Amino acid sequence: MKIMQLEYFLAVVRYNSFTRAAQFLHISQPSLTTAIKKMEADLGYPLFIRTTKELKITEKGIQFYKYAQSLVNHYHKTLDRMYDLNISDEPRLKLSILESTSPWVALVIQQHHKTYQKQRYQIIEQHNMESIISSLLNFDVHFALSNEKIDRDTIVSVPLYNEPYVLIAPKDTIESTTQKATDLQHLPLILTNRQYQVRKHLDEYFKQMNIHPNIVLEVDRFETATTMVHRGLGYAIIPRFYYQSFSANQLSAIKITPIIERTIYINYLEQRKLSEIAKTLIDECINYWKIQ
């Protein structure tokens, strides 16, 4: 079975339509239908149930989809790496960052690029510790930022800075510049979803303070949280430095007492032989916070 056949199958699942999948793939619908039927014949079981009114994926089709998706992703990732090596002696520098770190990371990369003008960069956002560790161990990124220390023998985890959390509110809705922790439970709060480290920090803080928060919205990104605050749907708790971002304009940042904060770390794989250019970028990230 060829990668192209798997991509045909994934397209049909994605669009839930042979017609739309064929349009996306720029092939004729009969050709796509024939290709899927051949896959089903080779596998020995149907991937879809087709009627004149609808198209449904079978249970075995779902299991096959998971494997096919993984294989195709791995294939393209491999091609991407080979492409990097072909067009440049120095592959793209790939780094994993947190949403709240993008403003200062942009400044560091801007400075780094002045010295290494031919260097290219790729940035991904990851907020789940398992994903961050996996990216490092699988050599998917040269280094990663995290809001927790990574305790792995093979990973070097260097603290960069401490960052407090603040309460974000519409202008003039809260007169005080500080907010006691005990008063938070009286406010409609917008927090990150539970799978993220930020939420774990906040939940631990609430538990320690014996607070039962009134959570009205849970979101993935701080940008979404601040948008909801702009709409008057509640108050968000976000990292202090994210308040400097564009999406937090026209909102008030209120200190929380007792303070709740996190530490940002830069992490890289000890066994990986990093290029001098990659090492320089890591050093510039570290030095940026030494002079702040």
PDB file of C-alpha atoms in Angstrom:
ATOM      1  CA  MET A   1       0.000   0.000   0.000  1.00  0.00           C
ATOM      2  CA  LYS A   2       1.355   3.426  -0.972  1.00  0.00           C
ATOM      3  CA  ILE A   3       1.405   6.681   0.978  1.00  0.00           C
ATOM      4  CA  MET A   4      -0.758   8.269  -1.730  1.00  0.00           C
ATOM      5  CA  GLN A   5      -3.495   5.694  -1.078  1.00  0.00           C
ATOM      6  CA  LEU A   6      -3.415   6.494   2.622  1.00  0.00           C
ATOM      7  CA  GLU A   7      -3.703  10.204   1.836  1.00  0.00           C
ATOM      8  CA  TYR A   8      -6.725   9.472  -0.355  1.00  0.00           C
ATOM      9  CA  PHE A   9      -8.357   7.619   2.533  1.00  0.00           C
ATOM     10  CA  LEU A  10      -7.575  10.389   5.030  1.00  0.00           C
ATOM     11  CA  ALA A  11      -9.084  12.989   2.694  1.00  0.00           C
ATOM     12  CA  VAL A  12     -12.355  11.044   2.401  1.00  0.00           C
ATOM     13  CA  VAL A  13     -12.557  10.811   6.204  1.00  0.00           C
ATOM     14  CA  ARG A  14     -11.727  14.491   6.639  1.00  0.00           C
ATOM     15  CA  TYR A  15     -14.346  15.715   4.183  1.00  0.00           C
ATOM     16  CA  ASN A  16     -16.825  12.866   4.739  1.00  0.00           C
ATOM     17  CA  SER A  17     -17.451  13.005   1.010  1.00  0.00           C
ATOM     18  CA  PHE A  18     -15.873  11.399  -2.035  1.00  0.00           C
ATOM     19  CA  THR A  19     -16.785  14.447  -4.125  1.00  0.00           C
ATOM     20  CA  ARG A  20     -15.169  17.036  -1.859  1.00  0.00           C
ATOM     21  CA  ALA A  21     -12.161  14.812  -1.159  1.00  0.00           C
ATOM     22  CA  ALA A  22     -11.615  14.354  -4.912  1.00  0.00           C
ATOM     23  CA  GLN A  23     -11.775  18.127  -5.392  1.00  0.00           C
ATOM     24  CA  PHE A  24      -9.224  18.621  -2.608  1.00  0.00           C
ATOM     25  CA  LEU A  25      -6.917  15.970  -4.083  1.00  0.00           C
ATOM     26  CA  HIS A  26      -7.392  17.279  -7.648  1.00  0.00           C
ATOM     27  CA  ILE A  27      -8.377  13.877  -9.006  1.00  0.00           C
ATOM     28  CA  SER A  28     -11.620  12.574 -10.470  1.00  0.00           C
ATOM     29  CA  GLN A  29     -14.216  11.085  -8.160  1.00  0.00           C
ATOM     30  CA  PRO A  30     -14.261   7.736 -10.039  1.00  0.00           C
ATOM     31  CA  SER A  31     -10.466   7.466  -9.594  1.00  0.00           C
ATOM     32  CA  LEU A  32     -10.796   8.126  -5.876  1.00  0.00           C
ATOM     33  CA  THR A  33     -13.639   5.622  -5.510  1.00  0.00           C
ATOM     34  CA  THR A  34     -11.619   2.983  -7.347  1.00  0.00           C
ATOM     35  CA  ALA A  35      -8.580   3.620  -5.143  1.00  0.00           C
ATOM     36  CA  ILE A  36     -10.611   3.242  -1.921  1.00  0.00           C
ATOM     37  CA  LYS A  37     -12.284   0.058  -3.200  1.00  0.00           C
ATOM     38  CA  LYS A  38      -8.844  -1.406  -3.987  1.00  0.00           C
ATOM     39  CA  MET A  39      -7.665  -0.546  -0.460  1.00  0.00           C
ATOM     40  CA  GLU A  40     -10.700  -2.292   1.005  1.00  0.00           C
ATOM     41  CA  ALA A  41     -10.053  -5.344  -1.177  1.00  0.00           C
ATOM     42  CA  ASP A  42      -6.399  -5.462  -0.095  1.00  0.00           C
ATOM     43  CA  LEU A  43      -7.328  -5.081   3.570  1.00  0.00           C
ATOM     44  CA  GLY A  44     -10.175  -7.552   3.440  1.00  0.00           C
ATOM     45  CA  TYR A  45     -12.736  -5.354   5.180  1.00  0.00           C
ATOM     46  CA  PRO A  46     -14.820  -2.266   4.339  1.00  0.00           C
ATOM     47  CA  LEU A  47     -13.600   1.140   5.443  1.00  0.00           C
ATOM     48  CA  PHE A  48     -16.865   2.927   4.719  1.00  0.00           C
ATOM     49  CA  ILE A  49     -20.556   2.149   4.577  1.00  0.00           C
ATOM     50  CA  ARG A  50     -22.013   3.910   1.547  1.00  0.00           C
ATOM     51  CA  THR A  51     -25.645   4.642   0.862  1.00  0.00           C
ATOM     52  CA  THR A  52     -27.308   7.049  -1.539  1.00  0.00           C
ATOM     53  CA  LYS A  53     -27.866   9.485   1.351  1.00  0.00           C
ATOM     54  CA  GLU A  54     -24.785   9.255   3.538  1.00  0.00           C
ATOM     55  CA  LEU A  55     -21.255   8.019   4.029  1.00  0.00           C
ATOM     56  CA  LYS A  56     -20.143   6.517   7.339  1.00  0.00           C
ATOM     57  CA  ILE A  57     -16.786   5.164   8.443  1.00  0.00           C
ATOM     58  CA  THR A  58     -16.780   1.646   9.919  1.00  0.00           C
ATOM     59  CA  GLU A  59     -15.257   0.718  13.285  1.00  0.00           C
ATOM     60  CA  LYS A  60     -12.368  -1.003  11.521  1.00  0.00           C
ATOM     61  CA  GLY A  61     -12.079   2.084   9.328  1.00  0.00           C
ATOM     62  CA  ILE A  62     -11.634   4.206  12.456  1.00  0.00           C
ATOM     63  CA  GLN A  63      -8.816   1.995  13.707  1.00  0.00           C
ATOM     64  CA  PHE A  64      -7.185   2.050  10.270  1.00  0.00           C
ATOM     65  CA  TYR A  65      -7.543   5.851  10.204  1.00  0.00           C
ATOM     66  CA  LYS A  66      -5.447   6.202  13.353  1.00  0.00           C
ATOM     67  CA  TYR A  67      -2.606   4.136  11.907  1.00  0.00           C
ATOM     68  CA  ALA A  68      -2.846   5.808   8.500  1.00  0.00           C
ATOM     69  CA  GLN A  69      -2.725   9.271  10.018  1.00  0.00           C
ATOM     70  CA  SER A  70       0.354   8.380  12.051  1.00  0.00           C
ATOM     71  CA  LEU A  71       2.144   6.901   9.035  1.00  0.00           C
ATOM     72  CA  VAL A  72       1.383   9.856   6.774  1.00  0.00           C
ATOM     73  CA  ASN A  73       2.451  12.382   9.420  1.00  0.00           C
ATOM     74  CA  HIS A  74       5.711  10.507   9.962  1.00  0.00           C
ATOM     75  CA  TYR A  75       6.307  10.326   6.213  1.00  0.00           C
ATOM     76  CA  HIS A  76       5.881  14.077   5.721  1.00  0.00           C
ATOM     77  CA  LYS A  77       7.971  14.861   8.793  1.00  0.00           C
ATOM     78  CA  THR A  78      10.793  12.728   7.388  1.00  0.00           C
ATOM     79  CA  LEU A  79      10.550  14.439   3.994  1.00  0.00           C
ATOM     80  CA  ASP A  80      10.587  17.799   5.737  1.00  0.00           C
ATOM     81  CA  ARG A  81      13.827  16.952   7.514  1.00  0.00           C
ATOM     82  CA  MET A  82      15.445  15.661   4.340  1.00  0.00           C
ATOM     83  CA  TYR A  83      14.373  18.828   2.530  1.00  0.00           C
ATOM     84  CA  ASP A  84      16.033  20.931   5.210  1.00  0.00           C
ATOM     85  CA  LEU A  85      19.319  19.086   4.808  1.00  0.00           C
ATOM     86  CA  ASN A  86      19.152  19.377   1.034  1.00  0.00           C
ATOM     87  CA  ILE A  87      18.709  23.121   0.785  1.00  0.00           C
ATOM     88  CA  SER A  88      20.893  24.207   3.661  1.00  0.00           C
ATOM     89  CA  ASP A  89      23.933  23.051   5.581  1.00  0.00           C
ATOM     90  CA  GLU A  90      22.141  24.302   8.669  1.00  0.00           C
ATOM     91  CA  PRO A  91      18.584  22.927   9.062  1.00  0.00           C
ATOM     92  CA  ARG A  92      15.849  25.100  10.444  1.00  0.00           C
ATOM     93  CA  LEU A  93      16.113  25.828  14.132  1.00  0.00           C
ATOM     94  CA  LYS A  94      12.981  24.347  15.658  1.00  0.00           C
ATOM     95  CA  LEU A  95      11.792  25.508  19.029  1.00  0.00           C
ATOM     96  CA  SER A  96       8.752  24.852  21.161  1.00  0.00           C
ATOM     97  CA  ILE A  97       7.429  27.856  23.075  1.00  0.00           C
ATOM     98  CA  LEU A  98       4.572  28.783  25.374  1.00  0.00           C
ATOM     99  CA  GLU A  99       1.929  31.215  24.157  1.00  0.00           C
ATOM    100  CA  SER A 100       2.884  33.799  26.776  1.00  0.00           C
ATOM    101  CA  THR A 101       6.574  33.752  25.799  1.00  0.00           C
ATOM    102  CA  SER A 102       6.122  34.789  22.163  1.00  0.00           C
ATOM    103  CA  PRO A 103       6.751  38.562  22.715  1.00  0.00           C
ATOM    104  CA  TRP A 104      10.236  38.143  24.188  1.00  0.00           C
ATOM    105  CA  VAL A 105      11.112  35.125  22.015  1.00  0.00           C
ATOM    106  CA  ALA A 106      10.418  37.299  18.967  1.00  0.00           C
ATOM    107  CA  LEU A 107      12.918  39.894  20.246  1.00  0.00           C
ATOM    108  CA  VAL A 108      15.599  37.255  20.843  1.00  0.00           C
ATOM    109  CA  ILE A 109      15.133  35.688  17.404  1.00  0.00           C
ATOM    110  CA  GLN A 110      15.195  39.136  15.803  1.00  0.00           C
ATOM    111  CA  GLN A 111      18.587  39.800  17.387  1.00  0.00           C
ATOM    112  CA  HIS A 112      19.873  36.314  16.570  1.00  0.00           C
ATOM    113  CA  HIS A 113      18.844  36.658  12.926  1.00  0.00           C
ATOM    114  CA  LYS A 114      20.883  39.823  12.543  1.00  0.00           C
ATOM    115  CA  THR A 115      23.997  37.703  13.078  1.00  0.00           C
ATOM    116  CA  TYR A 116      22.799  34.614  11.196  1.00  0.00           C
ATOM    117  CA  GLN A 117      20.841  36.137   8.325  1.00  0.00           C
ATOM    118  CA  LYS A 118      20.538  32.882   6.351  1.00  0.00           C
ATOM    119  CA  GLN A 119      19.170  30.950   9.303  1.00  0.00           C
ATOM    120  CA  ARG A 120      15.533  29.863   9.201  1.00  0.00           C
ATOM    121  CA  TYR A 121      13.337  29.103  12.187  1.00  0.00           C
ATOM    122  CA  GLN A 122      10.260  27.047  12.959  1.00  0.00           C
ATOM    123  CA  ILE A 123       8.188  27.716  16.073  1.00  0.00           C
ATOM    124  CA  ILE A 124       5.461  25.565  17.555  1.00  0.00           C
ATOM    125  CA  GLU A 125       3.369  26.168  20.654  1.00  0.00           C
ATOM    126  CA  GLN A 126       3.082  23.378  23.198  1.00  0.00           C
ATOM    127  CA  HIS A 127       1.552  23.632  26.646  1.00  0.00           C
ATOM    128  CA  ASN A 128       1.311  19.994  27.639  1.00  0.00           C
ATOM    129  CA  MET A 129       4.407  18.646  29.421  1.00  0.00           C
ATOM    130  CA  GLU A 130       4.120  15.216  27.817  1.00  0.00           C
ATOM    131  CA  SER A 131       4.126  16.779  24.351  1.00  0.00           C
ATOM    132  CA  ILE A 132       7.103  18.974  25.201  1.00  0.00           C
ATOM    133  CA  ILE A 133       9.139  16.056  26.529  1.00  0.00           C
ATOM    134  CA  SER A 134       8.166  13.893  23.564  1.00  0.00           C
ATOM    135  CA  SER A 135       9.274  16.608  21.106  1.00  0.00           C
ATOM    136  CA  LEU A 136      12.664  16.819  22.783  1.00  0.00           C
ATOM    137  CA  LEU A 137      13.220  13.066  23.027  1.00  0.00           C
ATOM    138  CA  ASN A 138      12.147  12.520  19.407  1.00  0.00           C
ATOM    139  CA  PHE A 139      14.478  15.292  18.154  1.00  0.00           C
ATOM    140  CA  ASP A 140      11.487  17.233  16.810  1.00  0.00           C
ATOM    141  CA  VAL A 141      12.735  20.488  18.352  1.00  0.00           C
ATOM    142  CA  HIS A 142      16.176  21.823  19.251  1.00  0.00           C
ATOM    143  CA  PHE A 143      14.922  23.251  22.524  1.00  0.00           C
ATOM    144  CA  ALA A 144      11.664  23.894  24.324  1.00  0.00           C
ATOM    145  CA  LEU A 145      10.280  26.346  26.859  1.00  0.00           C
ATOM    146  CA  SER A 146       8.205  24.995  29.741  1.00  0.00           C
ATOM    147  CA  ASN A 147       6.581  26.315  32.887  1.00  0.00           C
ATOM    148  CA  GLU A 148       7.829  23.402  34.971  1.00  0.00           C
ATOM    149  CA  LYS A 149      11.271  21.885  35.467  1.00  0.00           C
ATOM    150  CA  ILE A 150      11.707  18.685  33.461  1.00  0.00           C
ATOM    151  CA  ASP A 151      13.219  16.023  35.702  1.00  0.00           C
ATOM    152  CA  ARG A 152      14.828  13.724  33.146  1.00  0.00           C
ATOM    153  CA  ASP A 153      18.461  12.593  33.192  1.00  0.00           C
ATOM    154  CA  THR A 154      18.761  13.194  29.452  1.00  0.00           C
ATOM    155  CA  ILE A 155      17.223  16.690  29.463  1.00  0.00           C
ATOM    156  CA  VAL A 156      18.933  19.851  30.668  1.00  0.00           C
ATOM    157  CA  SER A 157      16.358  22.185  32.254  1.00  0.00           C
ATOM    158  CA  VAL A 158      17.579  25.732  32.976  1.00  0.00           C
ATOM    159  CA  PRO A 159      15.399  28.281  34.849  1.00  0.00           C
ATOM    160  CA  LEU A 160      15.002  31.591  33.005  1.00  0.00           C
ATOM    161  CA  TYR A 161      12.692  33.773  35.104  1.00  0.00           C
ATOM    162  CA  ASN A 162       9.813  33.833  37.571  1.00  0.00           C
ATOM    163  CA  GLU A 163       6.488  35.192  36.401  1.00  0.00           C
ATOM    164  CA  PRO A 164       3.457  36.070  38.536  1.00  0.00           C
ATOM    165  CA  TYR A 165      -0.129  35.450  37.481  1.00  0.00           C
ATOM    166  CA  VAL A 166      -2.483  38.434  37.357  1.00  0.00           C
ATOM    167  CA  LEU A 167      -6.228  38.906  37.199  1.00  0.00           C
ATOM    168  CA  ILE A 168      -7.351  40.478  33.918  1.00  0.00           C
ATOM    169  CA  ALA A 169     -10.440  42.669  34.052  1.00  0.00           C
ATOM    170  CA  PRO A 170     -12.194  45.230  31.836  1.00  0.00           C
ATOM    171  CA  LYS A 171     -11.102  48.776  32.565  1.00  0.00           C
ATOM    172  CA  ASP A 172     -12.723  50.426  35.607  1.00  0.00           C
ATOM    173  CA  THR A 173     -14.612  47.291  36.731  1.00  0.00           C
ATOM    174  CA  ILE A 174     -12.319  46.690  39.722  1.00  0.00           C
ATOM    175  CA  GLU A 175     -11.055  49.782  41.529  1.00  0.00           C
ATOM    176  CA  SER A 176      -8.254  48.188  43.540  1.00  0.00           C
ATOM    177  CA  THR A 177      -4.858  47.390  42.006  1.00  0.00           C
ATOM    178  CA  THR A 178      -4.678  44.195  44.072  1.00  0.00           C
ATOM    179  CA  GLN A 179      -7.156  41.401  44.667  1.00  0.00           C
ATOM    180  CA  LYS A 180      -7.148  39.089  47.648  1.00  0.00           C
ATOM    181  CA  ALA A 181      -7.234  35.407  46.818  1.00  0.00           C
ATOM    182  CA  THR A 182     -10.335  34.903  48.940  1.00  0.00           C
ATOM    183  CA  ASP A 183     -12.224  37.420  46.799  1.00  0.00           C
ATOM    184  CA  LEU A 184     -11.550  35.470  43.602  1.00  0.00           C
ATOM    185  CA  GLN A 185     -14.267  32.939  44.363  1.00  0.00           C
ATOM    186  CA  HIS A 186     -16.877  35.691  44.069  1.00  0.00           C
ATOM    187  CA  LEU A 187     -15.876  36.460  40.481  1.00  0.00           C
ATOM    188  CA  PRO A 188     -16.865  34.639  37.255  1.00  0.00           C
ATOM    189  CA  LEU A 189     -13.505  33.236  36.143  1.00  0.00           C
ATOM    190  CA  ILE A 190     -12.143  32.230  32.745  1.00  0.00           C
ATOM    191  CA  LEU A 191      -9.353  29.658  33.082  1.00  0.00           C
ATOM    192  CA  THR A 192      -7.329  27.374  30.842  1.00  0.00           C
ATOM    193  CA  ASN A 193      -8.468  23.783  30.369  1.00  0.00           C
ATOM    194  CA  ARG A 194      -7.405  21.173  32.891  1.00  0.00           C
ATOM    195  CA  GLN A 195      -4.808  19.410  30.725  1.00  0.00           C
ATOM    196  CA  TYR A 196      -2.503  22.432  30.805  1.00  0.00           C
ATOM    197  CA  GLN A 197       0.181  23.152  33.392  1.00  0.00           C
ATOM    198  CA  VAL A 198      -1.141  26.666  34.024  1.00  0.00           C
ATOM    199  CA  ARG A 199      -4.452  25.233  35.168  1.00  0.00           C
ATOM    200  CA  LYS A 200      -2.643  22.831  37.487  1.00  0.00           C
ATOM    201  CA  HIS A 201      -0.834  25.785  39.050  1.00  0.00           C
ATOM    202  CA  LEU A 202      -4.116  27.597  39.605  1.00  0.00           C
ATOM    203  CA  ASP A 203      -5.950  24.541  40.943  1.00  0.00           C
ATOM    204  CA  GLU A 204      -3.155  23.907  43.445  1.00  0.00           C
ATOM    205  CA  TYR A 205      -3.308  27.547  44.509  1.00  0.00           C
ATOM    206  CA  PHE A 206      -7.094  27.448  44.952  1.00  0.00           C
ATOM    207  CA  LYS A 207      -6.791  24.285  47.012  1.00  0.00           C
ATOM    208  CA  GLN A 208      -4.091  25.788  49.188  1.00  0.00           C
ATOM    209  CA  MET A 209      -6.178  28.939  49.727  1.00  0.00           C
ATOM    210  CA  ASN A 210      -9.343  26.875  50.320  1.00  0.00           C
ATOM    211  CA  ILE A 211     -11.041  28.638  47.417  1.00  0.00           C
ATOM    212  CA  HIS A 212     -13.935  27.236  45.398  1.00  0.00           C
ATOM    213  CA  PRO A 213     -13.681  29.217  42.138  1.00  0.00           C
ATOM    214  CA  ASN A 214     -16.694  30.103  40.015  1.00  0.00           C
ATOM    215  CA  ILE A 215     -15.401  28.965  36.617  1.00  0.00           C
ATOM    216  CA  VAL A 216     -17.702  30.114  33.825  1.00  0.00           C
ATOM    217  CA  LEU A 217     -15.429  29.358  30.863  1.00  0.00           C
ATOM    218  CA  GLU A 218     -12.481  27.078  30.127  1.00  0.00           C
ATOM    219  CA  VAL A 219     -10.277  27.737  27.100  1.00  0.00           C
ATOM    220  CA  ASP A 220      -7.069  26.546  25.422  1.00  0.00           C
ATOM    221  CA  ARG A 221      -5.348  29.871  24.802  1.00  0.00           C
ATOM    222  CA  PHE A 222      -4.782  33.110  26.709  1.00  0.00           C
ATOM    223  CA  GLU A 223      -5.789  34.987  23.559  1.00  0.00           C
ATOM    224  CA  THR A 224      -9.222  33.385  23.758  1.00  0.00           C
ATOM    225  CA  ALA A 225      -9.441  34.130  27.475  1.00  0.00           C
ATOM    226  CA  THR A 226      -8.676  37.825  26.982  1.00  0.00           C
ATOM    227  CA  THR A 227     -11.189  38.029  24.118  1.00  0.00           C
ATOM    228  CA  MET A 228     -13.855  36.672  26.461  1.00  0.00           C
ATOM    229  CA  VAL A 229     -12.888  39.275  29.063  1.00  0.00           C
ATOM    230  CA  HIS A 230     -13.233  41.998  26.419  1.00  0.00           C
ATOM    231  CA  ARG A 231     -16.775  40.691  25.831  1.00  0.00           C
ATOM    232  CA  GLY A 232     -17.603  41.016  29.501  1.00  0.00           C
ATOM    233  CA  LEU A 233     -18.006  37.275  30.098  1.00  0.00           C
ATOM    234  CA  GLY A 234     -15.753  37.132  33.135  1.00  0.00           C
ATOM    235  CA  TYR A 235     -12.261  37.664  34.517  1.00  0.00           C
ATOM    236  CA  ALA A 236      -9.188  35.719  33.408  1.00  0.00           C
ATOM    237  CA  ILE A 237      -6.067  34.725  35.309  1.00  0.00           C
ATOM    238  CA  ILE A 238      -3.059  34.812  32.994  1.00  0.00           C
ATOM    239  CA  PRO A 239       0.750  35.138  33.248  1.00  0.00           C
ATOM    240  CA  ARG A 240       1.934  38.696  33.869  1.00  0.00           C
ATOM    241  CA  PHE A 241       4.067  38.998  30.723  1.00  0.00           C
ATOM    242  CA  TYR A 242       1.199  37.955  28.461  1.00  0.00           C
ATOM    243  CA  TYR A 243      -0.595  41.088  29.656  1.00  0.00           C
ATOM    244  CA  GLN A 244       1.876  43.029  27.503  1.00  0.00           C
ATOM    245  CA  SER A 245       0.512  41.348  24.368  1.00  0.00           C
ATOM    246  CA  PHE A 246      -1.790  43.049  21.889  1.00  0.00           C
ATOM    247  CA  SER A 247      -4.862  40.997  22.826  1.00  0.00           C
ATOM    248  CA  ALA A 248      -4.721  42.288  26.412  1.00  0.00           C
ATOM    249  CA  ASN A 249      -4.908  45.959  25.366  1.00  0.00           C
ATOM    250  CA  GLN A 250      -7.530  48.036  27.162  1.00  0.00           C
ATOM    251  CA  LEU A 251      -7.718  45.564  30.043  1.00  0.00           C
ATOM    252  CA  SER A 252      -6.540  46.044  33.629  1.00  0.00           C
ATOM    253  CA  ALA A 253      -3.957  43.749  35.235  1.00  0.00           C
ATOM    254  CA  ILE A 254      -4.610  43.303  38.930  1.00  0.00           C
ATOM    255  CA  LYS A 255      -2.125  41.736  41.349  1.00  0.00           C
ATOM    256  CA  ILE A 256      -3.271  38.705  43.296  1.00  0.00           C
ATOM    257  CA  THR A 257      -2.316  38.323  46.965  1.00  0.00           C
ATOM    258  CA  PRO A 258      -0.840  36.076  48.194  1.00  0.00           C
ATOM    259  CA  ILE A 259       1.172  36.006  44.999  1.00  0.00           C
ATOM    260  CA  ILE A 260       0.887  33.059  42.639  1.00  0.00           C
ATOM    261  CA  GLU A 261       3.721  32.603  40.164  1.00  0.00           C
ATOM    262  CA  ARG A 262       5.486  30.133  37.915  1.00  0.00           C
ATOM    263  CA  THR A 263       9.046  29.605  36.670  1.00  0.00           C
ATOM    264  CA  ILE A 264       9.848  29.420  32.961  1.00  0.00           C
ATOM    265  CA  TYR A 265      12.550  26.938  31.918  1.00  0.00           C
ATOM    266  CA  ILE A 266      14.507  26.398  28.726  1.00  0.00           C
ATOM    267  CA  ASN A 267      15.102  22.711  27.984  1.00  0.00           C
ATOM    268  CA  TYR A 268      17.305  20.821  25.556  1.00  0.00           C
ATOM    269  CA  LEU A 269      18.458  17.261  25.056  1.00  0.00           C
ATOM    270  CA  GLU A 270      21.866  16.608  26.604  1.00  0.00           C
ATOM    271  CA  GLN A 271      22.785  13.840  24.153  1.00  0.00           C
ATOM    272  CA  ARG A 272      21.951  15.883  21.047  1.00  0.00           C
ATOM    273  CA  LYS A 273      24.908  17.516  19.298  1.00  0.00           C
ATOM    274  CA  LEU A 274      23.601  21.020  18.795  1.00  0.00           C
ATOM    275  CA  SER A 275      25.141  23.287  16.189  1.00  0.00           C
ATOM    276  CA  GLU A 276      26.952  26.423  17.297  1.00  0.00           C
ATOM    277  CA  ILE A 277      24.092  28.481  15.874  1.00  0.00           C
ATOM    278  CA  ALA A 278      21.544  26.570  17.977  1.00  0.00           C
ATOM    279  CA  LYS A 279      23.734  26.918  21.077  1.00  0.00           C
ATOM    280  CA  THR A 280      24.001  30.641  20.433  1.00  0.00           C
ATOM    281  CA  LEU A 281      20.219  31.014  20.318  1.00  0.00           C
ATOM    282  CA  ILE A 282      19.857  29.120  23.605  1.00  0.00           C
ATOM    283  CA  ASP A 283      22.525  31.332  25.187  1.00  0.00           C
ATOM    284  CA  GLU A 284      20.788  34.460  23.928  1.00  0.00           C
ATOM    285  CA  CYS A 285      17.510  33.304  25.513  1.00  0.00           C
ATOM    286  CA  ILE A 286      19.300  32.781  28.835  1.00  0.00           C
ATOM    287  CA  ASN A 287      21.215  36.070  28.642  1.00  0.00           C
ATOM    288  CA  TYR A 288      18.062  38.013  27.751  1.00  0.00           C
ATOM    289  CA  TRP A 289      16.687  37.317  31.234  1.00  0.00           C
ATOM    290  CA  LYS A 290      19.971  37.930  33.003  1.00  0.00           C
ATOM    291  CA  ILE A 291      19.856  41.600  32.000  1.00  0.00           C
ATOM    292  CA  GLN A 292      16.131  42.208  32.491  1.00  0.00           C
TER     293      GLN A 292
END
